[in-house]
mmCIF file of C-alpha atoms in Angstrom:
data_model
loop_
_atom_site.group_PDB
_atom_site.id
_atom_site.type_symbol
_atom_site.label_atom_id
_atom_site.label_comp_id
_atom_site.label_asym_id
_atom_site.label_seq_id
_atom_site.Cartn_x
_atom_site.Cartn_y
_atom_site.Cartn_z
ATOM 1 C CA UNK N 1 117.912 129.604 79.252
ATOM 2 C CA UNK N 2 116.095 128.874 82.783
ATOM 3 C CA UNK N 3 112.586 128.203 82.097
ATOM 4 C CA UNK N 4 113.293 127.270 78.321
ATOM 5 C CA UNK N 5 109.972 125.428 77.290
ATOM 6 C CA UNK N 6 110.780 123.393 73.811
ATOM 7 C CA UNK N 7 107.814 121.917 72.670
ATOM 8 C CA UNK N 8 106.060 119.331 74.329
ATOM 9 C CA UNK N 9 108.508 119.835 77.729
ATOM 10 C CA UNK N 10 105.421 120.451 79.883
ATOM 11 C CA UNK N 11 103.638 117.110 78.981
ATOM 12 C CA UNK N 12 100.861 118.625 77.050
ATOM 13 C CA UNK N 13 102.330 119.043 73.425
ATOM 14 C CA UNK N 14 103.138 115.626 72.561
ATOM 15 C CA UNK N 15 101.615 112.252 71.745
ATOM 16 C CA UNK N 16 102.670 108.707 70.110
ATOM 17 C CA UNK N 17 100.262 107.177 67.468
ATOM 18 C CA UNK N 18 97.502 104.723 67.980
ATOM 19 C CA UNK N 19 99.490 101.570 67.148
ATOM 20 C CA UNK N 20 102.518 102.703 69.129
ATOM 21 C CA UNK N 21 100.065 103.364 71.929
ATOM 22 C CA UNK N 22 98.336 99.804 71.870
ATOM 23 C CA UNK N 23 102.006 98.129 71.551
ATOM 24 C CA UNK N 24 102.545 99.955 74.912
ATOM 25 C CA UNK N 25 99.605 99.352 76.539
ATOM 26 C CA UNK N 26 99.896 95.887 75.754
ATOM 27 C CA UNK N 27 103.530 95.304 77.241
ATOM 28 C CA UNK N 28 102.911 97.065 80.299
ATOM 29 C CA UNK N 29 99.371 94.963 80.771
ATOM 30 C CA UNK N 30 101.720 91.881 80.249
ATOM 31 C CA UNK N 31 104.379 92.739 82.501
ATOM 32 C CA UNK N 32 101.885 93.809 85.443
ATOM 33 C CA UNK N 33 100.157 90.515 85.086
ATOM 34 C CA UNK N 34 103.355 88.447 84.593
ATOM 35 C CA UNK N 35 106.309 89.720 86.271
ATOM 36 C CA UNK N 36 105.162 92.294 88.228
ATOM 37 C CA UNK N 37 102.751 89.747 90.302
ATOM 38 C CA UNK N 38 106.155 87.877 91.222
ATOM 39 C CA UNK N 39 107.426 91.211 92.102
ATOM 40 C CA UNK N 40 104.646 91.808 94.710
ATOM 41 C CA UNK N 41 105.386 88.590 96.276
ATOM 42 C CA UNK N 42 108.815 89.540 96.859
ATOM 43 C CA UNK N 43 108.257 92.888 98.021
ATOM 44 C CA UNK N 44 105.824 91.787 100.469
ATOM 45 C CA UNK N 45 107.908 89.137 101.875
ATOM 46 C CA UNK N 46 111.091 90.912 102.034
ATOM 47 C CA UNK N 47 109.585 94.729 102.770
ATOM 48 C CA UNK N 48 111.903 96.281 100.180
ATOM 49 C CA UNK N 49 111.804 96.990 96.800
ATOM 50 C CA UNK N 50 115.179 94.906 95.169
ATOM 51 C CA UNK N 51 117.377 97.213 93.078
ATOM 52 C CA UNK N 52 117.136 94.466 90.274
ATOM 53 C CA UNK N 53 113.177 95.374 90.158
ATOM 54 C CA UNK N 54 114.321 99.324 89.744
ATOM 55 C CA UNK N 55 116.782 98.138 87.168
ATOM 56 C CA UNK N 56 114.077 95.998 85.197
ATOM 57 C CA UNK N 57 111.741 99.120 85.460
ATOM 58 C CA UNK N 58 114.304 101.396 83.993
ATOM 59 C CA UNK N 59 115.559 98.937 81.264
ATOM 60 C CA UNK N 60 111.971 98.288 79.973
ATOM 61 C CA UNK N 61 111.658 102.067 79.738
ATOM 62 C CA UNK N 62 108.817 102.459 82.223
ATOM 63 C CA UNK N 63 110.211 105.308 84.371
ATOM 64 C CA UNK N 64 110.003 107.432 81.048
ATOM 65 C CA UNK N 65 106.713 106.924 79.689
ATOM 66 C CA UNK N 66 105.220 110.396 80.435
ATOM 67 C CA UNK N 67 108.093 112.474 79.473
ATOM 68 C CA UNK N 68 108.530 114.096 75.815
ATOM 69 C CA UNK N 69 111.301 112.264 73.583
ATOM 70 C CA UNK N 70 113.287 115.789 74.131
ATOM 71 C CA UNK N 71 114.008 114.728 77.510
ATOM 72 C CA UNK N 72 114.682 110.876 76.458
ATOM 73 C CA UNK N 73 111.118 109.717 77.435
ATOM 74 C CA UNK N 74 108.597 107.790 75.321
ATOM 75 C CA UNK N 75 106.759 111.009 74.288
ATOM 76 C CA UNK N 76 102.900 110.058 75.662
ATOM 77 C CA UNK N 77 100.415 112.686 76.191
ATOM 78 C CA UNK N 78 99.140 113.041 79.383
ATOM 79 C CA UNK N 79 95.878 111.418 78.825
ATOM 80 C CA UNK N 80 97.873 108.427 77.185
ATOM 81 C CA UNK N 81 99.700 108.176 80.073
ATOM 82 C CA UNK N 82 96.927 107.746 82.400
ATOM 83 C CA UNK N 83 95.747 104.740 80.312
ATOM 84 C CA UNK N 84 99.102 103.272 81.414
ATOM 85 C CA UNK N 85 99.219 104.501 84.997
ATOM 86 C CA UNK N 86 95.555 102.829 85.468
ATOM 87 C CA UNK N 87 97.365 99.394 84.451
ATOM 88 C CA UNK N 88 100.293 100.016 86.516
ATOM 89 C CA UNK N 89 98.091 100.529 89.520
ATOM 90 C CA UNK N 90 96.656 97.175 89.389
ATOM 91 C CA UNK N 91 100.213 95.993 90.310
ATOM 92 C CA UNK N 92 101.936 96.143 93.644
ATOM 93 C CA UNK N 93 101.432 100.004 95.262
ATOM 94 C CA UNK N 94 105.511 100.127 95.404
ATOM 95 C CA UNK N 95 105.616 99.645 91.680
ATOM 96 C CA UNK N 96 102.915 102.032 91.075
ATOM 97 C CA UNK N 97 104.573 104.577 93.534
ATOM 98 C CA UNK N 98 107.981 104.311 91.685
ATOM 99 C CA UNK N 99 106.664 104.853 88.125
ATOM 100 C CA UNK N 100 103.904 107.563 89.120
ATOM 101 C CA UNK N 101 106.985 109.734 91.260
ATOM 102 C CA UNK N 102 109.841 109.181 88.430
ATOM 103 C CA UNK N 103 107.237 109.667 85.577
ATOM 104 C CA UNK N 104 105.885 113.179 87.451
ATOM 105 C CA UNK N 105 108.873 115.070 89.174
ATOM 106 C CA UNK N 106 110.427 115.848 85.538
ATOM 107 C CA UNK N 107 107.174 117.970 85.261
ATOM 108 C CA UNK N 108 108.123 119.921 88.342
ATOM 109 C CA UNK N 109 111.894 120.462 87.383
ATOM 110 C CA UNK N 110 112.127 120.958 83.604
ATOM 111 C CA UNK N 111 110.019 124.394 83.201
ATOM 112 C CA UNK N 112 112.453 125.993 85.708
ATOM 113 C CA UNK N 113 115.472 124.362 84.766
ATOM 114 C CA UNK N 114 118.597 125.526 83.120
ATOM 115 C CA UNK N 115 120.617 123.582 80.097
ATOM 116 C CA UNK N 116 122.859 122.589 82.510
ATOM 117 C CA UNK N 117 120.389 121.373 84.866
ATOM 118 C CA UNK N 118 118.638 119.705 82.377
ATOM 119 C CA UNK N 119 121.362 117.480 81.451
ATOM 120 C CA UNK N 120 122.306 116.886 85.208
ATOM 121 C CA UNK N 121 119.102 116.003 86.603
ATOM 122 C CA UNK N 122 116.202 116.096 84.534
ATOM 123 C CA UNK N 123 117.392 113.850 81.782
ATOM 124 C CA UNK N 124 118.920 111.407 83.822
ATOM 125 C CA UNK N 125 115.962 111.202 86.329
ATOM 126 C CA UNK N 126 113.728 110.522 83.051
ATOM 127 C CA UNK N 127 116.090 107.817 82.101
ATOM 128 C CA UNK N 128 115.799 106.230 85.704
ATOM 129 C CA UNK N 129 119.759 106.675 86.253
ATOM 130 C CA UNK N 130 119.211 108.969 89.290
ATOM 131 C CA UNK N 131 116.095 108.969 91.580
ATOM 132 C CA UNK N 132 114.614 112.796 92.782
ATOM 133 C CA UNK N 133 112.815 112.538 96.154
ATOM 134 C CA UNK N 134 110.158 115.323 96.254
ATOM 135 C CA UNK N 135 110.679 117.027 99.361
ATOM 136 C CA UNK N 136 108.187 119.559 100.494
ATOM 137 C CA UNK N 137 106.131 118.235 103.514
ATOM 138 C CA UNK N 138 107.222 119.203 106.891
ATOM 139 C CA UNK N 139 106.201 118.112 110.391
ATOM 140 C CA UNK N 140 104.718 120.932 111.947
ATOM 141 C CA UNK N 141 103.392 122.751 108.950
ATOM 142 C CA UNK N 142 101.298 122.190 105.924
ATOM 143 C CA UNK N 143 102.648 121.750 102.598
ATOM 144 C CA UNK N 144 102.250 125.348 101.210
ATOM 145 C CA UNK N 145 103.626 129.005 102.172
ATOM 146 C CA UNK N 146 104.088 128.108 105.860
ATOM 147 C CA UNK N 147 106.996 126.024 105.409
ATOM 148 C CA UNK N 148 109.886 127.001 107.945
ATOM 149 C CA UNK N 149 112.927 125.390 106.712
ATOM 150 C CA UNK N 150 115.318 127.910 105.593
ATOM 151 C CA UNK N 151 118.391 128.612 103.747
ATOM 152 C CA UNK N 152 120.990 131.636 104.029
ATOM 153 C CA UNK N 153 123.346 132.587 101.135
ATOM 154 C CA UNK N 154 126.911 132.229 101.822
ATOM 155 C CA UNK N 155 128.982 132.809 98.706
ATOM 156 C CA UNK N 156 128.277 130.482 95.813
ATOM 157 C CA UNK N 157 126.345 128.163 98.414
ATOM 158 C CA UNK N 158 123.192 128.200 100.370
ATOM 159 C CA UNK N 159 122.966 126.613 103.791
ATOM 160 C CA UNK N 160 119.845 124.897 104.608
ATOM 161 C CA UNK N 161 118.357 124.339 108.113
ATOM 162 C CA UNK N 162 114.997 122.587 108.824
ATOM 163 C CA UNK N 163 113.295 119.020 108.908
ATOM 164 C CA UNK N 164 111.005 117.196 106.045
ATOM 165 C CA UNK N 165 109.026 114.179 106.824
ATOM 166 C CA UNK N 166 106.862 111.687 105.029
ATOM 167 C CA UNK N 167 109.503 111.792 102.158
ATOM 168 C CA UNK N 168 108.859 109.055 99.796
ATOM 169 C CA UNK N 169 112.150 107.541 98.577
ATOM 170 C CA UNK N 170 113.511 110.178 100.877
ATOM 171 C CA UNK N 171 115.998 107.517 102.037
ATOM 172 C CA UNK N 172 116.946 105.672 98.781
ATOM 173 C CA UNK N 173 117.336 108.460 96.383
ATOM 174 C CA UNK N 174 120.343 110.763 94.787
ATOM 175 C CA UNK N 175 118.732 114.162 95.259
ATOM 176 C CA UNK N 176 116.029 115.734 97.394
ATOM 177 C CA UNK N 177 113.936 118.367 95.250
ATOM 178 C CA UNK N 178 113.733 120.323 98.203
ATOM 179 C CA UNK N 179 111.577 123.424 98.976
ATOM 180 C CA UNK N 180 112.670 125.767 101.621
ATOM 181 C CA UNK N 181 112.298 129.697 102.503
ATOM 182 C CA UNK N 182 115.244 132.542 102.542
ATOM 183 C CA UNK N 183 115.836 133.205 105.989
ATOM 184 C CA UNK N 184 113.748 136.194 107.350
ATOM 185 C CA UNK N 185 110.971 135.798 104.583
ATOM 186 C CA UNK N 186 107.334 135.275 104.863
ATOM 187 C CA UNK N 187 104.875 133.820 102.452
ATOM 188 C CA UNK N 188 105.624 132.530 98.796
ATOM 189 C CA UNK N 189 107.645 135.204 97.896
ATOM 190 C CA UNK N 190 110.689 133.910 100.080
ATOM 191 C CA UNK N 191 110.850 130.521 98.709
ATOM 192 C CA UNK N 192 112.821 128.408 97.004
ATOM 193 C CA UNK N 193 113.545 125.033 94.827
ATOM 194 C CA UNK N 194 116.703 123.015 95.377
ATOM 195 C CA UNK N 195 118.439 120.106 94.164
ATOM 196 C CA UNK N 196 120.433 118.673 97.405
ATOM 197 C CA UNK N 197 122.575 115.724 96.985
ATOM 198 C CA UNK N 198 121.690 112.554 99.358
ATOM 199 C CA UNK N 199 125.224 112.771 100.850
ATOM 200 C CA UNK N 200 125.298 116.402 101.535
ATOM 201 C CA UNK N 201 127.219 117.253 104.970
ATOM 202 C CA UNK N 202 124.898 118.103 108.066
ATOM 203 C CA UNK N 203 121.988 115.996 106.522
ATOM 204 C CA UNK N 204 120.612 113.361 108.647
ATOM 205 C CA UNK N 205 118.109 110.750 107.250
ATOM 206 C CA UNK N 206 115.774 108.720 109.377
ATOM 207 C CA UNK N 207 114.060 105.804 107.560
ATOM 208 C CA UNK N 208 110.557 105.509 108.800
ATOM 209 C CA UNK N 209 109.346 103.091 106.176
ATOM 210 C CA UNK N 210 107.315 100.723 108.894
ATOM 211 C CA UNK N 211 103.980 101.398 107.190
ATOM 212 C CA UNK N 212 100.574 99.773 107.042
ATOM 213 C CA UNK N 213 100.504 99.168 103.636
ATOM 214 C CA UNK N 214 102.513 99.900 100.562
ATOM 215 C CA UNK N 215 105.281 98.015 101.765
ATOM 216 C CA UNK N 216 108.801 98.512 100.213
ATOM 217 C CA UNK N 217 108.377 101.942 99.367
ATOM 218 C CA UNK N 218 110.836 103.827 101.542
ATOM 219 C CA UNK N 219 109.807 107.043 103.510
ATOM 220 C CA UNK N 220 112.288 109.328 105.494
ATOM 221 C CA UNK N 221 112.355 112.097 107.929
ATOM 222 C CA UNK N 222 115.127 114.369 107.017
ATOM 223 C CA UNK N 223 117.104 117.104 109.220
ATOM 224 C CA UNK N 224 119.253 119.653 107.963
ATOM 225 C CA UNK N 225 122.224 121.433 110.098
ATOM 226 C CA UNK N 226 123.815 124.191 107.861
ATOM 227 C CA UNK N 227 123.609 121.750 104.738
ATOM 228 C CA UNK N 228 125.510 123.287 102.240
ATOM 229 C CA UNK N 229 123.700 123.310 98.554
ATOM 230 C CA UNK N 230 125.463 125.054 95.670
ATOM 231 C CA UNK N 231 123.440 128.110 94.257
ATOM 232 C CA UNK N 232 123.778 126.236 91.029
ATOM 233 C CA UNK N 233 121.483 123.817 92.125
ATOM 234 C CA UNK N 234 118.654 126.230 92.671
ATOM 235 C CA UNK N 235 115.969 125.573 90.106
ATOM 236 C CA UNK N 236 114.546 129.116 88.896
ATOM 237 C CA UNK N 237 114.598 132.300 90.729
ATOM 238 C CA UNK N 238 114.567 133.093 94.391
ATOM 239 C CA UNK N 239 110.736 133.169 95.192
ATOM 240 C CA UNK N 240 109.850 130.571 92.745
ATOM 241 C CA UNK N 241 109.840 127.497 95.079
ATOM 242 C CA UNK N 242 106.157 127.329 95.507
ATOM 243 C CA UNK N 243 105.486 127.574 91.797
ATOM 244 C CA UNK N 244 108.038 124.780 91.268
ATOM 245 C CA UNK N 245 106.450 122.850 93.954
ATOM 246 C CA UNK N 246 102.767 123.404 93.138
ATOM 247 C CA UNK N 247 102.640 124.775 89.421
ATOM 248 C CA UNK N 248 103.358 122.266 87.043
ATOM 249 C CA UNK N 249 103.479 119.042 89.768
ATOM 250 C CA UNK N 250 100.512 119.236 91.823
ATOM 251 C CA UNK N 251 97.353 119.396 89.551
ATOM 252 C CA UNK N 252 98.658 116.427 87.125
ATOM 253 C CA UNK N 253 100.065 114.595 90.266
ATOM 254 C CA UNK N 254 96.679 114.340 91.638
ATOM 255 C CA UNK N 255 95.135 113.345 88.450
ATOM 256 C CA UNK N 256 97.525 110.740 88.550
ATOM 257 C CA UNK N 257 96.718 109.613 92.098
ATOM 258 C CA UNK N 258 92.936 109.512 91.367
ATOM 259 C CA UNK N 259 93.490 107.160 88.405
ATOM 260 C CA UNK N 260 95.806 104.902 90.939
ATOM 261 C CA UNK N 261 92.514 104.648 92.692
ATOM 262 C CA UNK N 262 90.510 103.465 89.670
ATOM 263 C CA UNK N 263 93.473 100.862 88.670
ATOM 264 C CA UNK N 264 93.492 99.333 92.397
ATOM 265 C CA UNK N 265 89.906 99.589 92.463
ATOM 266 C CA UNK N 266 89.482 97.427 89.505
ATOM 267 C CA UNK N 267 92.047 94.884 90.972
ATOM 268 C CA UNK N 268 89.859 94.903 93.994
ATOM 269 C CA UNK N 269 86.900 94.279 91.666
ATOM 270 C CA UNK N 270 88.874 91.615 89.645
ATOM 271 C CA UNK N 271 89.728 89.580 92.727
ATOM 272 C CA UNK N 272 85.921 89.935 94.359
ATOM 273 C CA UNK N 273 84.120 88.828 90.938
ATOM 274 C CA UNK N 274 86.738 85.858 90.686
ATOM 275 C CA UNK N 275 86.317 84.627 94.226
ATOM 276 C CA UNK N 276 82.346 85.241 94.230
ATOM 277 C CA UNK N 277 82.241 82.636 91.086
ATOM 278 C CA UNK N 278 84.519 80.098 92.946
ATOM 279 C CA UNK N 279 83.220 80.115 96.414
ATOM 280 C CA UNK N 280 80.270 77.526 97.228
ATOM 281 C CA UNK N 281 77.615 77.887 99.823
ATOM 282 C CA UNK N 282 74.826 75.417 99.698
ATOM 283 C CA UNK N 283 75.603 74.105 96.354
ATOM 284 C CA UNK N 284 75.613 77.378 94.339
ATOM 285 C CA UNK N 285 78.476 80.062 94.016
ATOM 286 C CA UNK N 286 77.985 83.133 96.053
ATOM 287 C CA UNK N 287 77.815 85.110 92.971
ATOM 288 C CA UNK N 288 74.583 83.797 92.433
ATOM 289 C CA UNK N 289 73.370 85.494 95.794
ATOM 290 C CA UNK N 290 71.785 88.540 95.133
ATOM 291 C CA UNK N 291 73.219 90.492 97.900
ATOM 292 C CA UNK N 292 76.741 89.476 96.401
ATOM 293 C CA UNK N 293 75.673 90.379 92.812
ATOM 294 C CA UNK N 294 74.548 93.737 93.884
ATOM 295 C CA UNK N 295 78.003 94.813 95.797
ATOM 296 C CA UNK N 296 79.756 93.784 92.436
ATOM 297 C CA UNK N 297 77.390 95.792 90.457
ATOM 298 C CA UNK N 298 77.655 98.711 92.731
ATOM 299 C CA UNK N 299 81.290 98.391 92.474
ATOM 300 C CA UNK N 300 81.233 98.239 88.505
ATOM 301 C CA UNK N 301 79.365 101.512 88.181
ATOM 302 C CA UNK N 302 81.497 103.373 91.173
ATOM 303 C CA UNK N 303 84.774 102.581 89.170
ATOM 304 C CA UNK N 304 83.629 103.782 85.692
ATOM 305 C CA UNK N 305 82.376 107.124 87.307
ATOM 306 C CA UNK N 306 85.267 107.625 88.953
ATOM 307 C CA UNK N 307 87.433 106.722 86.001
ATOM 308 C CA UNK N 308 85.245 109.244 83.294
ATOM 309 C CA UNK N 309 85.851 111.777 85.891
ATOM 310 C CA UNK N 310 89.609 111.150 86.174
ATOM 311 C CA UNK N 311 89.810 111.416 82.415
ATOM 312 C CA UNK N 312 87.866 114.311 81.926
ATOM 313 C CA UNK N 313 90.419 116.171 84.516
ATOM 314 C CA UNK N 314 93.366 114.800 82.711
ATOM 315 C CA UNK N 315 91.979 115.939 79.112
ATOM 316 C CA UNK N 316 91.490 119.292 80.622
ATOM 317 C CA UNK N 317 94.435 119.843 81.873
ATOM 318 C CA UNK N 318 96.204 118.604 79.168
ATOM 319 C CA UNK N 319 94.141 121.566 77.037
ATOM 320 C CA UNK N 320 95.300 123.983 79.420
ATOM 321 C CA UNK N 321 91.997 124.866 80.737
ATOM 322 C CA UNK N 322 91.557 126.995 83.977
ATOM 323 C CA UNK N 323 89.393 124.722 85.814
ATOM 324 C CA UNK N 324 91.854 121.907 85.666
ATOM 325 C CA UNK N 325 93.393 122.557 88.951
ATOM 326 C CA UNK N 326 89.758 122.202 90.575
ATOM 327 C CA UNK N 327 88.980 119.406 88.525
ATOM 328 C CA UNK N 328 92.154 117.506 89.720
ATOM 329 C CA UNK N 329 91.070 117.904 93.085
ATOM 330 C CA UNK N 330 87.272 116.752 92.167
ATOM 331 C CA UNK N 331 88.468 113.757 90.527
ATOM 332 C CA UNK N 332 91.280 112.783 93.502
ATOM 333 C CA UNK N 333 88.069 113.283 96.275
ATOM 334 C CA UNK N 334 85.594 111.268 94.192
ATOM 335 C CA UNK N 335 88.280 108.511 93.057
ATOM 336 C CA UNK N 336 89.402 107.889 96.936
ATOM 337 C CA UNK N 337 86.060 107.740 98.092
ATOM 338 C CA UNK N 338 85.283 105.423 95.388
ATOM 339 C CA UNK N 339 88.369 103.181 96.263
ATOM 340 C CA UNK N 340 87.211 102.797 99.767
ATOM 341 C CA UNK N 341 83.903 101.762 99.243
ATOM 342 C CA UNK N 342 85.116 99.158 96.341
ATOM 343 C CA UNK N 343 87.873 98.028 98.458
ATOM 344 C CA UNK N 344 85.353 97.570 101.167
ATOM 345 C CA UNK N 345 82.932 95.527 99.457
ATOM 346 C CA UNK N 346 85.276 93.357 97.544
ATOM 347 C CA UNK N 347 86.886 92.323 101.054
ATOM 348 C CA UNK N 348 83.305 91.947 102.453
ATOM 349 C CA UNK N 349 82.825 89.271 99.166
ATOM 350 C CA UNK N 350 85.577 87.566 100.856
ATOM 351 C CA UNK N 351 84.230 86.978 103.917
ATOM 352 C CA UNK N 352 86.565 86.399 106.833
ATOM 353 C CA UNK N 353 89.397 84.629 104.597
ATOM 354 C CA UNK N 354 89.879 88.155 102.999
ATOM 355 C CA UNK N 355 91.227 89.257 106.233
ATOM 356 C CA UNK N 356 93.967 86.339 105.837
ATOM 357 C CA UNK N 357 97.418 87.579 104.002
ATOM 358 C CA UNK N 358 96.819 84.620 102.169
ATOM 359 C CA UNK N 359 94.494 86.219 99.912
ATOM 360 C CA UNK N 360 95.597 89.079 97.780
ATOM 361 C CA UNK N 361 92.750 91.283 98.457
ATOM 362 C CA UNK N 362 94.253 91.686 102.069
ATOM 363 C CA UNK N 363 97.391 93.655 100.509
ATOM 364 C CA UNK N 364 94.927 95.389 98.120
ATOM 365 C CA UNK N 365 92.841 96.643 101.136
ATOM 366 C CA UNK N 366 95.825 98.187 103.455
ATOM 367 C CA UNK N 367 97.235 99.983 100.279
ATOM 368 C CA UNK N 368 93.884 101.538 99.088
ATOM 369 C CA UNK N 369 94.283 103.432 102.704
ATOM 370 C CA UNK N 370 97.493 105.342 101.622
ATOM 371 C CA UNK N 371 95.576 107.077 98.913
ATOM 372 C CA UNK N 372 93.563 109.258 101.386
ATOM 373 C CA UNK N 373 96.339 111.504 102.085
ATOM 374 C CA UNK N 374 98.610 111.280 99.005
ATOM 375 C CA UNK N 375 98.968 114.489 97.411
ATOM 376 C CA UNK N 376 96.265 116.142 99.792
ATOM 377 C CA UNK N 377 93.957 114.794 102.088
ATOM 378 C CA UNK N 378 90.080 114.871 101.207
ATOM 379 C CA UNK N 379 89.802 118.002 103.375
ATOM 380 C CA UNK N 380 92.301 119.710 101.141
ATOM 381 C CA UNK N 381 90.686 118.650 98.144
ATOM 382 C CA UNK N 382 87.335 119.995 99.181
ATOM 383 C CA UNK N 383 89.163 123.319 100.178
ATOM 384 C CA UNK N 384 90.679 123.972 96.464
ATOM 385 C CA UNK N 385 87.096 123.185 94.774
ATOM 386 C CA UNK N 386 85.228 125.453 97.202
ATOM 387 C CA UNK N 387 87.754 128.210 96.422
ATOM 388 C CA UNK N 388 87.533 128.075 92.882
ATOM 389 C CA UNK N 389 83.624 127.517 93.126
ATOM 390 C CA UNK N 390 83.498 130.634 94.948
ATOM 391 C CA UNK N 391 85.996 132.525 92.971
ATOM 392 C CA UNK N 392 84.249 131.690 90.043
ATOM 393 C CA UNK N 393 80.812 133.195 91.682
ATOM 394 C CA UNK N 394 82.319 136.493 92.907
ATOM 395 C CA UNK N 395 83.970 136.954 89.063
ATOM 396 C CA UNK N 396 80.681 136.496 87.524
ATOM 397 C CA UNK N 397 78.592 138.698 89.979
ATOM 398 C CA UNK N 398 81.553 141.586 89.332
ATOM 399 C CA UNK N 399 81.083 141.001 85.642
ATOM 400 C CA UNK N 400 77.235 141.547 85.575
ATOM 401 C CA UNK N 401 77.410 144.355 87.926
#
């Protein structure tokens, strides 16, 4: 039945025991610090993520860690998954992006999927057998009810028209999880969520992957001209599009991006501390200079504060708290600003040498900038937080009246 929620299938109701979690944490940490670092060099030198890396991630089970066992995943709770996301984020940004997206898109699909759609799309996505690209953003609109890509019903199919851009994995995927609106409709009530096959006729794919950082992750601009999509590929009902796009996906995804900022900041700090200890001036390591030591101390405090807020937001979402959406925006906003400060100071500790590609901090610094717009800019997060704040104040005033 569409919308059927078996126990734990929304990602909130399952967890593994401490021993299993400790084993997974050790396995992920060892991989990130070993093979992951080698893969980072390959990605940077080639500008692509090799298929053999995706295969390795799939075979190790890293693409299904956050999903419940009923879908073929490892059954981690969301807070447990955040602990592993923190470690993955110390690796190359494209590796982090793969595990973040694949471990999250099932949340958007599953609550609205039929049993047949779970079998065809959700379970294979969790297993890493297919790649589903989240496809919402448009070049001339925001990422909400103002989307203008349209569909019109034609028998047992829809005909899709419109343009999408900044679509992660939009080039190298099997399906686009795409959001459009019924032709002639307005607002959220006319929106639909569709799984569109990558090889659909009338679909044009432009590779726009030449980015400042996060090298290796493909991005696409997509154009659709009367592209046929089976009605059987629609998730939920007509009018459910925005609920599918935002309801079960955006809040936990923003928290996950917040944690990815924490993990990347920890990597920047690790590099800064190591460099400060080995770099010698006037007979002393620069770590002995108060100016350097204070930057490292500020970074340490900054990272811990952001991590605490991210984990609080994760626990609140896991518990189904009403303030989880606002907290997710607070966590993402705070963590992004923290990452900006930490990577800037980490680069400063390296001096001029940090600007060269021979130093790993150069890549970390570039990759950090992408987090500022992933899952919404800081300005969007502030708008979400302010609305929640003012709505709650109005509700209290009404209750007291």
